[in-house]
Amino acid sequence: MAIPIFLEMLVFKHILVPTDGSKLSQDTVLRAIAFARDTDARITFMFAKPDYSAAMNRQRSMTRAITPQAFAALADEEAREILAFCDAAAASAGIVFESMSIACEQPYEAIISCANEAQCDLIFMASHGRRGLSAMLLGSETHRVLTHSKIPVLVCR
């Protein structure tokens, strides 16, 4: 992947790559790894696990049938599966990395908090590119990160 000229002037040494496990997100993970290899940066992968109470407020019928402990176990398993892809790809590329999952109500807040706490200097994330009514109803975690982050954000579509 060729680095755009304006990015060559910037030096990024620690990149946060949030992932949700989707195909678009996996493609973005691979792009971030190539970018990190080209810029000699390290990566922190993160998955924002759904919080039980937030999920219960959104999907009452589903969460009534599951205990908080069982919900947490399912969320942990999902995080392990999603982050295993990231870890394997980064390891095979020889990139220095770490992975983490954080239970949260608002993924964008977890992404920004994680980037700040890990002292990342770039957030590299996917955007599903929703427009119109879909974007209004579903919202966009990427848009929220762009709006609230003080750390530069590189968005892939």
PDB file of N, CA, C and O in Angstrom, residues 57-89:
ATOM      1  N   ASN A  57     -31.507  -3.000  27.660  1.00  0.00           N
ATOM      2  CA  ASN A  57     -32.363  -1.854  27.330  1.00  0.00           C
ATOM      3  C   ASN A  57     -32.765  -1.858  25.862  1.00  0.00           C
ATOM      4  O   ASN A  57     -33.843  -1.420  25.513  1.00  0.00           O
ATOM      5  N   ARG A  58     -31.898  -2.366  24.991  1.00  0.00           N
ATOM      6  CA  ARG A  58     -32.180  -2.376  23.555  1.00  0.00           C
ATOM      7  C   ARG A  58     -33.006  -3.578  23.134  1.00  0.00           C
ATOM      8  O   ARG A  58     -33.802  -3.502  22.220  1.00  0.00           O
ATOM      9  N   GLN A  59     -32.749  -4.732  23.730  1.00  0.00           N
ATOM     10  CA  GLN A  59     -33.368  -5.978  23.275  1.00  0.00           C
ATOM     11  C   GLN A  59     -33.935  -6.743  24.465  1.00  0.00           C
ATOM     12  O   GLN A  59     -33.487  -7.841  24.771  1.00  0.00           O
ATOM     13  N   ARG A  60     -34.914  -6.192  25.111  1.00  0.00           N
ATOM     14  CA  ARG A  60     -35.450  -6.775  26.344  1.00  0.00           C
ATOM     15  C   ARG A  60     -35.840  -8.245  26.209  1.00  0.00           C
ATOM     16  O   ARG A  60     -35.543  -9.036  27.079  1.00  0.00           O
ATOM     17  N   SER A  61     -36.474  -8.628  25.127  1.00  0.00           N
ATOM     18  CA  SER A  61     -36.950 -10.010  25.010  1.00  0.00           C
ATOM     19  C   SER A  61     -35.790 -10.997  24.977  1.00  0.00           C
ATOM     20  O   SER A  61     -35.863 -12.063  25.552  1.00  0.00           O
ATOM     21  N   MET A  62     -34.708 -10.651  24.313  1.00  0.00           N
ATOM     22  CA  MET A  62     -33.566 -11.565  24.213  1.00  0.00           C
ATOM     23  C   MET A  62     -32.830 -11.681  25.538  1.00  0.00           C
ATOM     24  O   MET A  62     -32.481 -12.769  25.969  1.00  0.00           O
ATOM     25  N   THR A  63     -32.591 -10.562  26.205  1.00  0.00           N
ATOM     26  CA  THR A  63     -31.733 -10.588  27.375  1.00  0.00           C
ATOM     27  C   THR A  63     -32.429 -11.074  28.637  1.00  0.00           C
ATOM     28  O   THR A  63     -31.759 -11.415  29.592  1.00  0.00           O
ATOM     29  N   ARG A  64     -33.739 -11.108  28.637  1.00  0.00           N
ATOM     30  CA  ARG A  64     -34.429 -11.655  29.809  1.00  0.00           C
ATOM     31  C   ARG A  64     -34.123 -13.135  29.975  1.00  0.00           C
ATOM     32  O   ARG A  64     -34.124 -13.650  31.082  1.00  0.00           O
ATOM     33  N   ALA A  65     -33.860 -13.815  28.867  1.00  0.00           N
ATOM     34  CA  ALA A  65     -33.643 -15.259  28.906  1.00  0.00           C
ATOM     35  C   ALA A  65     -32.195 -15.625  29.204  1.00  0.00           C
ATOM     36  O   ALA A  65     -31.871 -16.796  29.287  1.00  0.00           O
ATOM     37  N   ILE A  66     -31.331 -14.634  29.376  1.00  0.00           N
ATOM     38  CA  ILE A  66     -29.920 -14.925  29.585  1.00  0.00           C
ATOM     39  C   ILE A  66     -29.423 -14.173  30.821  1.00  0.00           C
ATOM     40  O   ILE A  66     -29.795 -13.032  31.048  1.00  0.00           O
ATOM     41  N   THR A  67     -28.624 -14.833  31.615  1.00  0.00           N
ATOM     42  CA  THR A  67     -28.088 -14.192  32.819  1.00  0.00           C
ATOM     43  C   THR A  67     -26.946 -13.258  32.434  1.00  0.00           C
ATOM     44  O   THR A  67     -26.327 -13.420  31.374  1.00  0.00           O
ATOM     45  N   PRO A  68     -26.648 -12.301  33.294  1.00  0.00           N
ATOM     46  CA  PRO A  68     -25.501 -11.416  33.007  1.00  0.00           C
ATOM     47  C   PRO A  68     -24.192 -12.201  32.824  1.00  0.00           C
ATOM     48  O   PRO A  68     -23.374 -11.861  31.970  1.00  0.00           O
ATOM     49  N   GLN A  69     -24.017 -13.265  33.587  1.00  0.00           N
ATOM     50  CA  GLN A  69     -22.801 -14.069  33.482  1.00  0.00           C
ATOM     51  C   GLN A  69     -22.731 -14.790  32.136  1.00  0.00           C
ATOM     52  O   GLN A  69     -21.669 -14.840  31.506  1.00  0.00           O
ATOM     53  N   ALA A  70     -23.851 -15.351  31.706  1.00  0.00           N
ATOM     54  CA  ALA A  70     -23.874 -16.034  30.407  1.00  0.00           C
ATOM     55  C   ALA A  70     -23.682 -15.034  29.276  1.00  0.00           C
ATOM     56  O   ALA A  70     -22.984 -15.321  28.292  1.00  0.00           O
ATOM     57  N   PHE A  71     -24.279 -13.870  29.406  1.00  0.00           N
ATOM     58  CA  PHE A  71     -24.108 -12.817  28.402  1.00  0.00           C
ATOM     59  C   PHE A  71     -22.635 -12.420  28.304  1.00  0.00           C
ATOM     60  O   PHE A  71     -22.085 -12.304  27.210  1.00  0.00           O
ATOM     61  N   ALA A  72     -21.981 -12.230  29.450  1.00  0.00           N
ATOM     62  CA  ALA A  72     -20.563 -11.859  29.472  1.00  0.00           C
ATOM     63  C   ALA A  72     -19.704 -12.952  28.840  1.00  0.00           C
ATOM     64  O   ALA A  72     -18.757 -12.655  28.096  1.00  0.00           O
ATOM     65  N   ALA A  73     -20.034 -14.208  29.112  1.00  0.00           N
ATOM     66  CA  ALA A  73     -19.272 -15.311  28.527  1.00  0.00           C
ATOM     67  C   ALA A  73     -19.413 -15.327  27.006  1.00  0.00           C
ATOM     68  O   ALA A  73     -18.429 -15.543  26.284  1.00  0.00           O
ATOM     69  N   LEU A  74     -20.625 -15.086  26.505  1.00  0.00           N
ATOM     70  CA  LEU A  74     -20.831 -15.029  25.056  1.00  0.00           C
ATOM     71  C   LEU A  74     -20.078 -13.852  24.442  1.00  0.00           C
ATOM     72  O   LEU A  74     -19.464 -13.985  23.381  1.00  0.00           O
ATOM     73  N   ALA A  75     -20.107 -12.699  25.110  1.00  0.00           N
ATOM     74  CA  ALA A  75     -19.396 -11.517  24.613  1.00  0.00           C
ATOM     75  C   ALA A  75     -17.887 -11.757  24.617  1.00  0.00           C
ATOM     76  O   ALA A  75     -17.183 -11.369  23.678  1.00  0.00           O
ATOM     77  N   ASP A  76     -17.387 -12.420  25.658  1.00  0.00           N
ATOM     78  CA  ASP A  76     -15.949 -12.744  25.716  1.00  0.00           C
ATOM     79  C   ASP A  76     -15.542 -13.684  24.586  1.00  0.00           C
ATOM     80  O   ASP A  76     -14.488 -13.506  23.970  1.00  0.00           O
ATOM     81  N   GLU A  77     -16.382 -14.669  24.303  1.00  0.00           N
ATOM     82  CA  GLU A  77     -16.086 -15.612  23.221  1.00  0.00           C
ATOM     83  C   GLU A  77     -16.091 -14.894  21.876  1.00  0.00           C
ATOM     84  O   GLU A  77     -15.214 -15.126  21.037  1.00  0.00           O
ATOM     85  N   GLU A  78     -17.061 -14.021  21.658  1.00  0.00           N
ATOM     86  CA  GLU A  78     -17.104 -13.250  20.417  1.00  0.00           C
ATOM     87  C   GLU A  78     -15.845 -12.390  20.282  1.00  0.00           C
ATOM     88  O   GLU A  78     -15.234 -12.333  19.213  1.00  0.00           O
ATOM     89  N   ALA A  79     -15.438 -11.749  21.355  1.00  0.00           N
ATOM     90  CA  ALA A  79     -14.226 -10.918  21.331  1.00  0.00           C
ATOM     91  C   ALA A  79     -13.002 -11.758  21.000  1.00  0.00           C
ATOM     92  O   ALA A  79     -12.161 -11.355  20.180  1.00  0.00           O
ATOM     93  N   ARG A  80     -12.879 -12.934  21.618  1.00  0.00           N
ATOM     94  CA  ARG A  80     -11.729 -13.819  21.340  1.00  0.00           C
ATOM     95  C   ARG A  80     -11.678 -14.201  19.864  1.00  0.00           C
ATOM     96  O   ARG A  80     -10.614 -14.176  19.238  1.00  0.00           O
ATOM     97  N   GLU A  81     -12.830 -14.556  19.300  1.00  0.00           N
ATOM     98  CA  GLU A  81     -12.875 -14.957  17.885  1.00  0.00           C
ATOM     99  C   GLU A  81     -12.498 -13.799  16.963  1.00  0.00           C
ATOM    100  O   GLU A  81     -11.722 -13.972  16.024  1.00  0.00           O
ATOM    101  N   ILE A  82     -13.054 -12.633  17.223  1.00  0.00           N
ATOM    102  CA  ILE A  82     -12.783 -11.464  16.373  1.00  0.00           C
ATOM    103  C   ILE A  82     -11.321 -11.038  16.490  1.00  0.00           C
ATOM    104  O   ILE A  82     -10.658 -10.769  15.482  1.00  0.00           O
ATOM    105  N   LEU A  83     -10.815 -10.990  17.702  1.00  0.00           N
ATOM    106  CA  LEU A  83      -9.431 -10.544  17.899  1.00  0.00           C
ATOM    107  C   LEU A  83      -8.411 -11.586  17.462  1.00  0.00           C
ATOM    108  O   LEU A  83      -7.281 -11.234  17.111  1.00  0.00           O
ATOM    109  N   ALA A  84      -8.792 -12.855  17.418  1.00  0.00           N
ATOM    110  CA  ALA A  84      -7.873 -13.903  16.943  1.00  0.00           C
ATOM    111  C   ALA A  84      -7.488 -13.649  15.487  1.00  0.00           C
ATOM    112  O   ALA A  84      -6.330 -13.861  15.100  1.00  0.00           O
ATOM    113  N   PHE A  85      -8.441 -13.202  14.683  1.00  0.00           N
ATOM    114  CA  PHE A  85      -8.142 -12.854  13.292  1.00  0.00           C
ATOM    115  C   PHE A  85      -7.093 -11.746  13.242  1.00  0.00           C
ATOM    116  O   PHE A  85      -6.114 -11.828  12.490  1.00  0.00           O
ATOM    117  N   CYS A  86      -7.299 -10.696  14.032  1.00  0.00           N
ATOM    118  CA  CYS A  86      -6.367  -9.559  14.065  1.00  0.00           C
ATOM    119  C   CYS A  86      -4.985 -10.005  14.509  1.00  0.00           C
ATOM    120  O   CYS A  86      -3.964  -9.648  13.890  1.00  0.00           O
ATOM    121  N   ASP A  87      -4.933 -10.779  15.587  1.00  0.00           N
ATOM    122  CA  ASP A  87      -3.659 -11.237  16.141  1.00  0.00           C
ATOM    123  C   ASP A  87      -2.884 -12.080  15.139  1.00  0.00           C
ATOM    124  O   ASP A  87      -1.676 -11.894  14.962  1.00  0.00           O
ATOM    125  N   ALA A  88      -3.577 -12.999  14.479  1.00  0.00           N
ATOM    126  CA  ALA A  88      -2.911 -13.872  13.504  1.00  0.00           C
ATOM    127  C   ALA A  88      -2.366 -13.063  12.333  1.00  0.00           C
ATOM    128  O   ALA A  88      -1.232 -13.292  11.883  1.00  0.00           O
ATOM    129  N   ALA A  89      -3.152 -12.122  11.837  1.00  0.00           N
ATOM    130  CA  ALA A  89      -2.716 -11.307  10.694  1.00  0.00           C
ATOM    131  C   ALA A  89      -1.516 -10.439  11.077  1.00  0.00           C
ATOM    132  O   ALA A  89      -0.554 -10.329  10.303  1.00  0.00           O
TER     133      ALA A  89
END
